[in-house]
Structures are given as C-alpha cells and as structure tokens.
CSV table of C-alpha atoms in Angstrom, one decimal:
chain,number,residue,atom,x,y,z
X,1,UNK,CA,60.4,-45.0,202.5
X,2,UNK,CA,59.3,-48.2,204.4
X,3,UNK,CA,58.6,-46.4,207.9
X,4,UNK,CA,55.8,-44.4,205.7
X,5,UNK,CA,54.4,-47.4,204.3
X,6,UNK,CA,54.3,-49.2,207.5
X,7,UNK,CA,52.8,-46.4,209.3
X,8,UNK,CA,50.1,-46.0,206.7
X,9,UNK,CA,49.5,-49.5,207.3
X,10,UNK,CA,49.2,-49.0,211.2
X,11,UNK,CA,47.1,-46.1,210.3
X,12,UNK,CA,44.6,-48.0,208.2
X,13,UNK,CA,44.5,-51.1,210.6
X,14,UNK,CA,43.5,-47.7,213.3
X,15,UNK,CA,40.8,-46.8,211.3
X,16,UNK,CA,39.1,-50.0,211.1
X,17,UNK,CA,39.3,-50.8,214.6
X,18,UNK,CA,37.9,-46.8,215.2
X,19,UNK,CA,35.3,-47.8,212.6
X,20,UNK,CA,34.1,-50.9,215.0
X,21,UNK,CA,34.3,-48.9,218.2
X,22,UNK,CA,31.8,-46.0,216.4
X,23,UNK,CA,29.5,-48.7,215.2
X,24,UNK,CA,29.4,-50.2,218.8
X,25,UNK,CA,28.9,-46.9,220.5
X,26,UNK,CA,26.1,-45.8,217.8
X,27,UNK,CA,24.4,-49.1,218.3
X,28,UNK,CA,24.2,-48.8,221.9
X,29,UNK,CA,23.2,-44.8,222.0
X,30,UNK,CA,26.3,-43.5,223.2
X,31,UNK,CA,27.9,-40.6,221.8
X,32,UNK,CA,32.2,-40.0,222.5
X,33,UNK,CA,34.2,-36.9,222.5
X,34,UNK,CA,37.6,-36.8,222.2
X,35,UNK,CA,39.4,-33.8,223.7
X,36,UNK,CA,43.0,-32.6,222.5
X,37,UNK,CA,44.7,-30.0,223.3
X,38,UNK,CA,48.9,-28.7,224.5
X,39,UNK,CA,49.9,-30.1,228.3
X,40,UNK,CA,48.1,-27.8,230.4
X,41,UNK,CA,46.0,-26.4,228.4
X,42,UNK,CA,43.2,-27.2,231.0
X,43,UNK,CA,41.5,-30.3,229.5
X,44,UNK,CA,41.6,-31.8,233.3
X,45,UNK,CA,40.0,-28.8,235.0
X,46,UNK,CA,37.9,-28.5,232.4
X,47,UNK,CA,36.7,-31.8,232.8
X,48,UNK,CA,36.0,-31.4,236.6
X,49,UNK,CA,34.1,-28.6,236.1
X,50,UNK,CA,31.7,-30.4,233.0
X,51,UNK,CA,31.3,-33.3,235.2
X,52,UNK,CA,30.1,-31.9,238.5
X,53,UNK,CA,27.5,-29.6,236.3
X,54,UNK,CA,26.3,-32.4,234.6
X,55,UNK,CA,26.2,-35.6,236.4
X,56,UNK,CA,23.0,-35.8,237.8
X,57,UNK,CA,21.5,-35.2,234.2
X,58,UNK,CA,23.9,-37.5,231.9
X,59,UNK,CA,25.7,-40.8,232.2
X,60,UNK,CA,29.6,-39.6,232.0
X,61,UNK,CA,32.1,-42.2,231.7
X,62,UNK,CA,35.8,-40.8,231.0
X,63,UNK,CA,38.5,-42.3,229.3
X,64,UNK,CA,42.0,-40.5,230.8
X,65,UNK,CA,44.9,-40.8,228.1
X,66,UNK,CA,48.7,-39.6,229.8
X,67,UNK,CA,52.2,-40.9,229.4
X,68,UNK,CA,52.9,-42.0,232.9
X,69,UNK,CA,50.2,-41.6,236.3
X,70,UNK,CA,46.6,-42.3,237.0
X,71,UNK,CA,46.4,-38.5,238.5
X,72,UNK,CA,44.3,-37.4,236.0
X,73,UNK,CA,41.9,-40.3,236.5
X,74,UNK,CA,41.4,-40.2,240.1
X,75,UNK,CA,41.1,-36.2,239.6
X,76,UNK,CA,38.0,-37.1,237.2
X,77,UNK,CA,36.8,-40.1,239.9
X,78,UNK,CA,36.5,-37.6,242.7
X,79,UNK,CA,33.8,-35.2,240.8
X,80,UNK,CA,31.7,-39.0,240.0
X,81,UNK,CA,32.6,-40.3,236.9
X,82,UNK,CA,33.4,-44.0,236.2
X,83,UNK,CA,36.9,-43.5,234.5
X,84,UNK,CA,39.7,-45.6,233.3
X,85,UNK,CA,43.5,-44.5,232.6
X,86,UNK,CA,45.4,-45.1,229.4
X,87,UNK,CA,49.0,-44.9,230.1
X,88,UNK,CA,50.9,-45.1,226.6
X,89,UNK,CA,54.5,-45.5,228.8
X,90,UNK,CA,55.7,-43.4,225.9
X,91,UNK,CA,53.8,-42.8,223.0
X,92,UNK,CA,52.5,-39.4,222.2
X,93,UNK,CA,48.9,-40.2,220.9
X,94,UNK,CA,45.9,-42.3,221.8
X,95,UNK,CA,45.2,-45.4,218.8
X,96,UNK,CA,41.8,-46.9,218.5
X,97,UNK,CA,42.7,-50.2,219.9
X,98,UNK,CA,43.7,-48.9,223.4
X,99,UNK,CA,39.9,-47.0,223.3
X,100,UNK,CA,38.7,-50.8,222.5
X,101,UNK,CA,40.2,-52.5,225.3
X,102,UNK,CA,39.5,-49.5,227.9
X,103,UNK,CA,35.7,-49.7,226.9
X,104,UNK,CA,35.8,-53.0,227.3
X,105,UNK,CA,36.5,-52.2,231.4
X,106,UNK,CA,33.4,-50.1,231.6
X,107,UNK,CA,29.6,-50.9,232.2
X,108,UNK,CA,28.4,-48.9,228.8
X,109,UNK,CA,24.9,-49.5,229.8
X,110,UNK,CA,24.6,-46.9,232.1
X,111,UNK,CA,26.5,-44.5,230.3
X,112,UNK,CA,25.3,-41.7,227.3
X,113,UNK,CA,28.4,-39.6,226.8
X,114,UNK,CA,31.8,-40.7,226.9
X,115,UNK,CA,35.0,-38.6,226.7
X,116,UNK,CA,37.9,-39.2,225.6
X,117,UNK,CA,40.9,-37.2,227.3
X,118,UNK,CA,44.2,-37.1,224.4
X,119,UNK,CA,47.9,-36.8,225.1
X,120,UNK,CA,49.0,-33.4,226.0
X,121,UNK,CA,50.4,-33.1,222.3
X,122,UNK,CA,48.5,-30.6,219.6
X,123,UNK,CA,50.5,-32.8,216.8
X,124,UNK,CA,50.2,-36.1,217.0
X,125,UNK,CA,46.7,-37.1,218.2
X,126,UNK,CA,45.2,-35.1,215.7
X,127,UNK,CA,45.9,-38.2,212.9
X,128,UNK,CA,44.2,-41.0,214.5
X,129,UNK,CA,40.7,-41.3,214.7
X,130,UNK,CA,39.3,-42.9,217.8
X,131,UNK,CA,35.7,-43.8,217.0
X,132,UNK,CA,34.5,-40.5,218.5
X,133,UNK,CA,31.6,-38.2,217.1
X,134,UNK,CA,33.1,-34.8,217.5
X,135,UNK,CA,36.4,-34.1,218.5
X,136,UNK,CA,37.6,-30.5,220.6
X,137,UNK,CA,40.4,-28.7,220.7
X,138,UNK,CA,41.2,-26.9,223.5
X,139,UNK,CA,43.5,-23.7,223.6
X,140,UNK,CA,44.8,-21.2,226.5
X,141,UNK,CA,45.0,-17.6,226.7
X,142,UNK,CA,48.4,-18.1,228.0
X,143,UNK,CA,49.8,-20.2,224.8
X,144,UNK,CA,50.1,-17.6,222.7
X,145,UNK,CA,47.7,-16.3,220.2
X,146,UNK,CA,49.1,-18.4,217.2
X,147,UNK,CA,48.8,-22.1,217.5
X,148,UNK,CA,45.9,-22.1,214.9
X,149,UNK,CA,48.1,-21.2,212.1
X,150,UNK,CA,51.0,-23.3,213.9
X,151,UNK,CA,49.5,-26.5,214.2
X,152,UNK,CA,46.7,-26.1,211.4
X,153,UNK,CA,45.8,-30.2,211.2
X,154,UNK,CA,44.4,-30.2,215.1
X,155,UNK,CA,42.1,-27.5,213.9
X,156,UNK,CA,41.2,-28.3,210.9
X,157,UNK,CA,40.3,-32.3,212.6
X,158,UNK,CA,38.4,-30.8,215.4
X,159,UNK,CA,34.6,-30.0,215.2
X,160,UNK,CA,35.4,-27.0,218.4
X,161,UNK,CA,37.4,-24.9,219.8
X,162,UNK,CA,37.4,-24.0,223.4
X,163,UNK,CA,39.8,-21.3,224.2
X,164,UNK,CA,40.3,-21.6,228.3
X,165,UNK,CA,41.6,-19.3,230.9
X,166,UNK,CA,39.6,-16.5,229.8
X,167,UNK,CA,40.6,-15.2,233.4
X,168,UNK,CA,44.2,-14.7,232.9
X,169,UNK,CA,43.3,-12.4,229.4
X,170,UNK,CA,44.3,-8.8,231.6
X,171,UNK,CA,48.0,-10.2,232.4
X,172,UNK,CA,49.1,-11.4,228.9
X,173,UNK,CA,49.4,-10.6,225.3
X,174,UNK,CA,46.4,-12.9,223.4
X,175,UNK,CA,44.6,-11.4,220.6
X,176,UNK,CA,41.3,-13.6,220.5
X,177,UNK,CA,39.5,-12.1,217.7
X,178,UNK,CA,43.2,-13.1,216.0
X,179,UNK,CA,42.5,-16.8,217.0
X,180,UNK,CA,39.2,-17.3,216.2
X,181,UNK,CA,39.9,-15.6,212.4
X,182,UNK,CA,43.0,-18.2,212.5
X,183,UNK,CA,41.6,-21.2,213.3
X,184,UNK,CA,38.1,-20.2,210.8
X,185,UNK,CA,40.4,-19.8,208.2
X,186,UNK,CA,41.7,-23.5,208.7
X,187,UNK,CA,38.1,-24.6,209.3
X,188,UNK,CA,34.8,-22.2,208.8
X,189,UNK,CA,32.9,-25.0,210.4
X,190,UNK,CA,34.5,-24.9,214.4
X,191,UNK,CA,32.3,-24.0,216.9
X,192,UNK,CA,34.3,-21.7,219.4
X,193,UNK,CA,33.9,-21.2,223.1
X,194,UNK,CA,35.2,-19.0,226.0
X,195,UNK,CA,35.8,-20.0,229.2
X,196,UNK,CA,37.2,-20.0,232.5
X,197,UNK,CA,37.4,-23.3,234.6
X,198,UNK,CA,38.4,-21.1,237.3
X,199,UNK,CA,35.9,-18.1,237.3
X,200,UNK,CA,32.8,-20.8,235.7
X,201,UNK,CA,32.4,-18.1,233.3
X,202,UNK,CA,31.6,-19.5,229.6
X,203,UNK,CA,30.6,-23.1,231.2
X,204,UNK,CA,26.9,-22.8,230.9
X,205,UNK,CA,26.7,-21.9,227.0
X,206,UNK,CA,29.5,-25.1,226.7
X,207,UNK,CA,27.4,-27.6,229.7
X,208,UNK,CA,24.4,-26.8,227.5
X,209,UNK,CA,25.7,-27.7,224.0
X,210,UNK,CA,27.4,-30.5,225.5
X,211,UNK,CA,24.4,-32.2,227.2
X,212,UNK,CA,22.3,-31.4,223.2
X,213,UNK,CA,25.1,-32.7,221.9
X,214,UNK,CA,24.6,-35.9,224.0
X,215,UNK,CA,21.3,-36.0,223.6
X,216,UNK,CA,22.1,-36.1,220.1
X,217,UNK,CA,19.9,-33.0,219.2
X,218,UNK,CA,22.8,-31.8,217.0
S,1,UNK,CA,56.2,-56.0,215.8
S,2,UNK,CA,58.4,-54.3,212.1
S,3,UNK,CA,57.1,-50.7,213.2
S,4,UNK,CA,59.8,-50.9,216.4
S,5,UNK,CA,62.2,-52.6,214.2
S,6,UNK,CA,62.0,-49.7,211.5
S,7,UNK,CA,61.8,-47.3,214.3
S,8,UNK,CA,64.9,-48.2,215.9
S,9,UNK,CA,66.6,-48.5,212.3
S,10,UNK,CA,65.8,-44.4,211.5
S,11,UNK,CA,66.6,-43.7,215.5
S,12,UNK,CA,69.9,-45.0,214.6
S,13,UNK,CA,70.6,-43.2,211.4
S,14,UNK,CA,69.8,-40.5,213.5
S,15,UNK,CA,71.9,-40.4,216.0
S,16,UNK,CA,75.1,-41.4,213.2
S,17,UNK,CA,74.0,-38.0,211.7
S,18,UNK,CA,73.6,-36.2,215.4
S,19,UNK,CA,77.0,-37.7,216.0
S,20,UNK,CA,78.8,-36.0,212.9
S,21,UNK,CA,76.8,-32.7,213.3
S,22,UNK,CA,78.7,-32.8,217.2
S,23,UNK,CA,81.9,-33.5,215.9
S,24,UNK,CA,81.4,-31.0,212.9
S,25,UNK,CA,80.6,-28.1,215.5
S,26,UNK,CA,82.9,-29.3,218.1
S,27,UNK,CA,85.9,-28.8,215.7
S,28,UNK,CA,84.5,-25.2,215.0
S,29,UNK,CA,84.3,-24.4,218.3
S,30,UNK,CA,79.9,-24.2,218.3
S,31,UNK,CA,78.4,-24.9,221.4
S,32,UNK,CA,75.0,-26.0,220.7
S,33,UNK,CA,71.0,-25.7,222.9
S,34,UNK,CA,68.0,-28.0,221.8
S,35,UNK,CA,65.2,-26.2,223.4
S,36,UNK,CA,61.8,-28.0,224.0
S,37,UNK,CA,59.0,-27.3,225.4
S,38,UNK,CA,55.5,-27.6,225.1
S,39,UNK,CA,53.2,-25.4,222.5
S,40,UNK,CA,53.2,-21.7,224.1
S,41,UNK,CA,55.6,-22.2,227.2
S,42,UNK,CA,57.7,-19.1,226.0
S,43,UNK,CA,60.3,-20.5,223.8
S,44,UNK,CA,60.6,-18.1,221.2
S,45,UNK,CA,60.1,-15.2,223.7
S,46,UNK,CA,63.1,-16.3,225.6
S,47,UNK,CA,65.0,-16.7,222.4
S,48,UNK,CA,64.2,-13.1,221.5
S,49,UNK,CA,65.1,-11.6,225.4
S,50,UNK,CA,68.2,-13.8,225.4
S,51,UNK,CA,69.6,-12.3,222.1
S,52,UNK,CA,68.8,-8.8,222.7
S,53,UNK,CA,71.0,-9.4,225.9
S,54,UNK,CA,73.8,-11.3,224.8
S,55,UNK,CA,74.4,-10.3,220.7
S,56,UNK,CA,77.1,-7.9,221.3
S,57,UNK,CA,78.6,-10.4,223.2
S,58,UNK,CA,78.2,-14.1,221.3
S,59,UNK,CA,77.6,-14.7,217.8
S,60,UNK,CA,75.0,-16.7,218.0
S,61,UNK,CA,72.8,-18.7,215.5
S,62,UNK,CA,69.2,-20.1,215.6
S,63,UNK,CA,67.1,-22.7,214.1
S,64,UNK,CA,63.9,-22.4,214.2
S,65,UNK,CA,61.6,-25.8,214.7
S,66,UNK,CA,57.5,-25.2,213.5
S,67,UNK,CA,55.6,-27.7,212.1
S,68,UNK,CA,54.1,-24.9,209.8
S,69,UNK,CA,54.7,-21.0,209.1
S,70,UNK,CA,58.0,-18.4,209.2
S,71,UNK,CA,56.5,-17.1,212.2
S,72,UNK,CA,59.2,-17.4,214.9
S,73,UNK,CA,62.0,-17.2,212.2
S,74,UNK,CA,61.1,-13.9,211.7
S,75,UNK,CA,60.8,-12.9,215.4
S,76,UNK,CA,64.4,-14.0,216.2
S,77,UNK,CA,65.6,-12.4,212.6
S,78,UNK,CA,64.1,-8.9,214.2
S,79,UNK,CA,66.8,-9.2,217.4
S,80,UNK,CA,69.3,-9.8,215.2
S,81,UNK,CA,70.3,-13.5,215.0
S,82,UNK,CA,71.0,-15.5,211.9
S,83,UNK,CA,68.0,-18.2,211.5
S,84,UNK,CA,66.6,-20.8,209.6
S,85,UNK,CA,63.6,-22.4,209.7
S,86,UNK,CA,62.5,-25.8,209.4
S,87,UNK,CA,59.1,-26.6,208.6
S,88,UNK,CA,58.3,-30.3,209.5
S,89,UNK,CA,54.8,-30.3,207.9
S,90,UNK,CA,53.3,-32.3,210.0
S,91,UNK,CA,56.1,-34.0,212.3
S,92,UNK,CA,56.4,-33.7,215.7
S,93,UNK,CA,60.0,-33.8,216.2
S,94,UNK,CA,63.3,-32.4,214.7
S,95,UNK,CA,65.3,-34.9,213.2
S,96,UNK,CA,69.2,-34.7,212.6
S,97,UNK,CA,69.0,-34.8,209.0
S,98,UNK,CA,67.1,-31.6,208.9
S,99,UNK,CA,69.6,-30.0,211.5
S,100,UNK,CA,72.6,-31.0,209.0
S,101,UNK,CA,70.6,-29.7,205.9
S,102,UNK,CA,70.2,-25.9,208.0
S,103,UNK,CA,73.6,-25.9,209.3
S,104,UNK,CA,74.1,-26.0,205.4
S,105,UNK,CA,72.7,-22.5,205.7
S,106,UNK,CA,74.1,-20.5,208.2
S,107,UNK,CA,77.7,-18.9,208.5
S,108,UNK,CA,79.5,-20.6,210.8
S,109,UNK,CA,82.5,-18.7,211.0
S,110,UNK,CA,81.0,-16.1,213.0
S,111,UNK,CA,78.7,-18.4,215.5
S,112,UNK,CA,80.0,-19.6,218.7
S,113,UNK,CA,76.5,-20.8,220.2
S,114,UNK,CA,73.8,-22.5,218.0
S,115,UNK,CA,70.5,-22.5,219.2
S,116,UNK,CA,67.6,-24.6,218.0
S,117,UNK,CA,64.3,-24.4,219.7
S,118,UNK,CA,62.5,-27.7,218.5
S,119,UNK,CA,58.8,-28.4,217.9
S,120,UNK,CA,56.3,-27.2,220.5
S,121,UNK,CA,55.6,-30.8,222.3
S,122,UNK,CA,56.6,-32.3,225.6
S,123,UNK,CA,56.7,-36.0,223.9
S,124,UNK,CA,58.3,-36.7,220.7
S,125,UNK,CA,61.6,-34.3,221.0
S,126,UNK,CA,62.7,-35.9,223.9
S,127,UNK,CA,64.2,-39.5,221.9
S,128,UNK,CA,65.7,-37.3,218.9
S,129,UNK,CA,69.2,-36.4,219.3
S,130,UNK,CA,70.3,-33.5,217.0
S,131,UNK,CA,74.1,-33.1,218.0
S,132,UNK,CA,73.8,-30.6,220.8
S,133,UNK,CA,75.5,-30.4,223.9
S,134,UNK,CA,72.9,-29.3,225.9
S,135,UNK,CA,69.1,-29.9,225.9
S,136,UNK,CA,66.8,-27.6,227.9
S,137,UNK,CA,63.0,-27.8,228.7
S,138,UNK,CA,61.2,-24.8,229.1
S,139,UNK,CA,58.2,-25.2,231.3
S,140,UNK,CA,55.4,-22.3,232.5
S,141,UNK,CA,53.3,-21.5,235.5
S,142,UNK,CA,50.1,-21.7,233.9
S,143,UNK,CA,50.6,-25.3,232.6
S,144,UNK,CA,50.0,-27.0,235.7
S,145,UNK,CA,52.4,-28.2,238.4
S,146,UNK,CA,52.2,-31.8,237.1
S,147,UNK,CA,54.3,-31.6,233.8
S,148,UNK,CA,57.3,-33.3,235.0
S,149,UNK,CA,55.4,-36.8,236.7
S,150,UNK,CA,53.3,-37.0,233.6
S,151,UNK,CA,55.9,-36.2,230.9
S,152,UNK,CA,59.3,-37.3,232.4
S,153,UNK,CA,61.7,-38.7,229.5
S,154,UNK,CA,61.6,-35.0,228.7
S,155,UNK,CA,63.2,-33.8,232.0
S,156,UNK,CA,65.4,-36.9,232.5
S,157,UNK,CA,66.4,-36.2,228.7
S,158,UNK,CA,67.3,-32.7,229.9
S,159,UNK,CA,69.9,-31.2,231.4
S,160,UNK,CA,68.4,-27.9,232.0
S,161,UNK,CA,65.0,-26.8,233.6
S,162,UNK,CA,63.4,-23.5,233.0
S,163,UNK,CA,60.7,-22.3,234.6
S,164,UNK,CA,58.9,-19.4,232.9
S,165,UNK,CA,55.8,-16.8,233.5
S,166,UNK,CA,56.9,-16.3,237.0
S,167,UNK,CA,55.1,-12.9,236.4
S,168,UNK,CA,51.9,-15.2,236.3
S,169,UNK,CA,52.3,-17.0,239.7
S,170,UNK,CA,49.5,-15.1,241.6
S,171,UNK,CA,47.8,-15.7,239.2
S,172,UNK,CA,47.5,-19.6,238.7
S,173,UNK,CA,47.6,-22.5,241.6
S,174,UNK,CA,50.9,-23.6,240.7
S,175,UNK,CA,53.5,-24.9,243.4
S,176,UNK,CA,56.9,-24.3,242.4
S,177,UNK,CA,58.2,-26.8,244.9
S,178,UNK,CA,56.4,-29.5,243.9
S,179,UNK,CA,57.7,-28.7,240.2
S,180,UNK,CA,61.2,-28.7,241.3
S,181,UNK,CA,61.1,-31.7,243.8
S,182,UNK,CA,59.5,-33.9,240.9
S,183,UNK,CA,61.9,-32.8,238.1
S,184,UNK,CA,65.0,-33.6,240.5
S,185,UNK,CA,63.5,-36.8,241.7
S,186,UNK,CA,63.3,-37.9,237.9
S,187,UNK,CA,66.6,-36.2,237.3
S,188,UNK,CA,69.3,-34.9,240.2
S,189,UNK,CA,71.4,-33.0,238.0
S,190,UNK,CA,68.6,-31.2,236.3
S,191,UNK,CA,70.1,-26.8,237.0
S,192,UNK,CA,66.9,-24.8,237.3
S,193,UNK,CA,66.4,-21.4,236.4
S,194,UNK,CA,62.9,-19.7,237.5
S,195,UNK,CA,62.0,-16.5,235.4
S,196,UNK,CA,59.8,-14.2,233.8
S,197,UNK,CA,60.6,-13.1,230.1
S,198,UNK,CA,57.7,-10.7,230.8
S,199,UNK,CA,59.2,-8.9,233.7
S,200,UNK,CA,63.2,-9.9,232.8
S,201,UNK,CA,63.4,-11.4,236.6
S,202,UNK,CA,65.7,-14.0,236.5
S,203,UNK,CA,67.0,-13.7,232.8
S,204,UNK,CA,70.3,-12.3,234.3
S,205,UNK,CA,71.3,-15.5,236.1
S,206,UNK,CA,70.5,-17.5,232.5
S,207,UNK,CA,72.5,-15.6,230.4
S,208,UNK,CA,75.6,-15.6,232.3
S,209,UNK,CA,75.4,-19.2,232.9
S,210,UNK,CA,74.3,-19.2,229.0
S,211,UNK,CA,78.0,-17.1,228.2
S,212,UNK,CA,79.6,-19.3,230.1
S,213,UNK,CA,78.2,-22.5,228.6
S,214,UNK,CA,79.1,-20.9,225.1
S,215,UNK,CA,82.6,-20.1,226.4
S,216,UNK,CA,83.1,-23.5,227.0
S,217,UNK,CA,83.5,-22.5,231.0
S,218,UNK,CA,81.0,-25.5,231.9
C-alpha cells in the first residue's frame, strides 16, 4: 500500500521537525501544551478563562489551529495573549511544521507557556506530535459518556483529561465515574479534571497545576 | 507533492466504488443517509428515536461507523434495525470499500432505506462519498454557534442540517439564527430541521420528510 508508506514517511519527516521545535523550546525555558478535543468541546472558552486567571503571573502566547477563520484567535487576543492562527484550509490536524513557522511570528522571549489549540477532531491530531510537553484532552458532559472507549488513541496520547461543562451535568445522561474508569483503563497515568468555564468551578485546582506545570515543578 | 497525487489516486477509486454501490442500491430500490456529525452531537440517539418511529413503516438498514467498539451497533440492534458495524481502527472517515464489504452483510430484499452514520468528526467525512443519496450533518446546541464558519465543506457537502439538543437551549449561549444564517450562506439549499431527541420536539417533521425521502417522494 504506497499511501501507507508515504504517510509513514510524512510522519517521520513530522517527528523530526517536532523533535527540533522541543529542543528549541527546552533551550529557551518554554514549556507547550497542546489541547485536543471534539468541535465544541470548550477548548476556546476554556482558554479565555485560563488566560484572564493567569496573565499577570505567566507569559501566555497561543497558537489557534481551525479549518477556516481567525475567530478563535481574536477571541484569545481580547483576554491578552499574543496569538497567531493556523488555518489548515482543510486538513483535519495540526503537523509540526505549521507550529515551526507560527513560532517563528512570535517574540518567544517574553513568553513561558505556550499553547497549542488542535483541530476540533478527537481522531486525527492525536498521531502527530507537535513538539509539546504534555498534551490534554478535553471532553464535555454533553458528548456522551463514551468517547474514551471510542476514540481510545486521543486518550491513551494525552497526559490529561479535562472533562468541561460540569454545569450542564443535571440536564443530561453522563456517567463520570464511567469516563474516568474508561479513559484509566486506556491510560492509568491521565490526570483528570472537572470543570465549568461557565460557573469557574474546577478552574482553580486546573490554573494551579497549569502555572506548576509551567514553572516546570512537575 | 506524491502525498496529493496518491491521495487523489485512492479519492478516485473511491468514488468508482461509491458510484457502483449507487447504482447497485438504486436498482433495488434503497434509498440511502450518510450521517455525520461531530463526536457526541446525538447521532446514534436519533438513529434509535427514528427507528422506534418509523420500523413498522420502512425496512430500514444501518451501518454503524466507530473507529473502535460494538457500542452503537448494539444500540440500534435493540430498536430493531438490521446493523453492521465497521470498525476503522484508527481512521477518520468511512470509505466506500468498507460500505460495499457491509452491504455484503445485510438483507437487502427487505430494506428500502439504508442508513449509515459515519465516524464522529466534522472534517474528514465530508470528501468521502459512499454512494448515498443524501448526506446529513447533525449538529448540537452545546457545541457552540460557530460550527458551520469554522467547519464548512461539511455543510456545503450536505444536503441536510440538523440541529439537535433543543432541550438544552436555556441552557447554553447558543444563537440559533446565527447557526442557520451561516449554514445557508455556505449552502442555500441546505433543509433544516431543529429538534430534541430528548424531548421528541421536532422528530415528527423529520420522519415524515425521512418516509418520504425513502418513498422516493423527494
């Protein structure tokens, strides 16, 4: 089958570039996220809400990945972080290189964290590493309460889980203790947290690993 | 670039197969749905309130897109409809190949509408045509208002909108007119249908336009 061949080729040539853009980063003290999750799941909001908590304590720059528009990256501009958008006119996934040439538009020196926001897609992006430290996956109480066992390789490539919308649990059908055994079956090491970007409850426990995490005390 | 070339070179072998699934179910009289939405929009709970409605009426048949697990197949089995599932381990799409290998599988004689909800992802799907005569995107009120704009070969690929989890709209900051007015500016001859599979508002008006698509009346 060439198109396998060719796109283990791509996908080798992907790592390579991701393997220069981690070095870079480590060398100058930054640490990357990248954040996954389904269209609307909240990565956005989510986003917003980290930003304006953190800002005056961290240097946030954002890199916004989407199909088509730049709303998502003047949403992020508005709460005060530098941000550029990634349009892939297409393509389902962020690939290292695009990460290289958007860094290359920033001013990395005043920055300590940088996130990466995916495609709305919790398939593809979950096979192409993008230099980043930690990646999170982000699930809503309103997807259902089985898209851990449904789309097992997002969790079992993500380092957390954020389950969002904790607000909305009263008017749907979610089992969370059913997620969370889910997704540690596919991967005992996830760190799992609860939120609501609309209530703010669950942001402080996930603001303070956050800012450790830049910080690099874990 | 040979990944675009290949590409293109497997899109068409696809759409030869989609085009001799159509004329294999056209001769038997089939009228066939590709369903698409993104991960937890409601696909599968439509499928289930649509049969429960309309099995005494249609024989209908459904294949069941996951990337892992029996899951949904077993969910639509429960109401009643013949179903295979296809587990794409790991792709994002439904090919044609894998609709002709399932089609293998099912009793034909007795089905007059074919159903096949694809993988949960707003992306890929959309440039994959499996032979049906009708593609539909599901879309929810907790996703965000912004789905079409961001994601639009999926709703200009469509020919059918619906929007589900009206139940949740006090719920959410969602504004259904902004929805609607994007999807129609991408596509004008998108047909909408706003419901709740919770509640069963607006599952009436879908299954009789549903009967009639299947009775070849549209």
């Amino acid at each position: 089958m060439p198109k396998v061949t060719i796109a283990q080729h791509i996908l080798a040539s992907n790592e390579t570039i991701a393997g220069e853009i981690q070095q870079s980063l480590v060398a100058q003290g930054i640490r990357a996220l990248n954040i996954m999750s389904s269209p609307g799941a909240g990565k956005t909001t989510l986003l917003e809400r980290t930003i304006e908590r953190l800002r005056g304590e961290l240097g946030i720059a954002v890199i916004e990945g989407d199909v088509e528009t730049t709303a998502d990256a003047e949403r992020i501009e508005a709460v005060g972080a530098e941000t550029v958008q990634i349009n892939t006119r297409g393509a389902c996934h962020l690939e290292a290189h695009m990460i290289r040439d958007a860094l290359a538009e920033i001013e990395l020196a005043r920055v300590n964290l940088l996130i990466i926001e995916n495609i709305g897609n919790l398939v593809c992006p979950a096979a192409w590493n993008l230099g980043e430290d930690m990646r999170v996956v982000v699930v809503s109480t309103t997807e259902g309460d089985d898209k851990p066992a449904k789309y097992p390789q997002m969790f079992a490539a993500s380092q957390v889980m954020i389950v969002n919308k904790l607000d909305l649990l009263p008017y749907v059908d979610y089992n969370m203790e059913k997620v969370k055994r889910q997704a540690l079956a596919i991967n005992p090491h996830l760190r799992i947290f609860e939120l609501s970007c609309r209530t703010g409850e669950g942001l402080d426990a996930w603001c303070a690993w956050l800012t450790d995490f830049a910080y690099h005390r874990l």
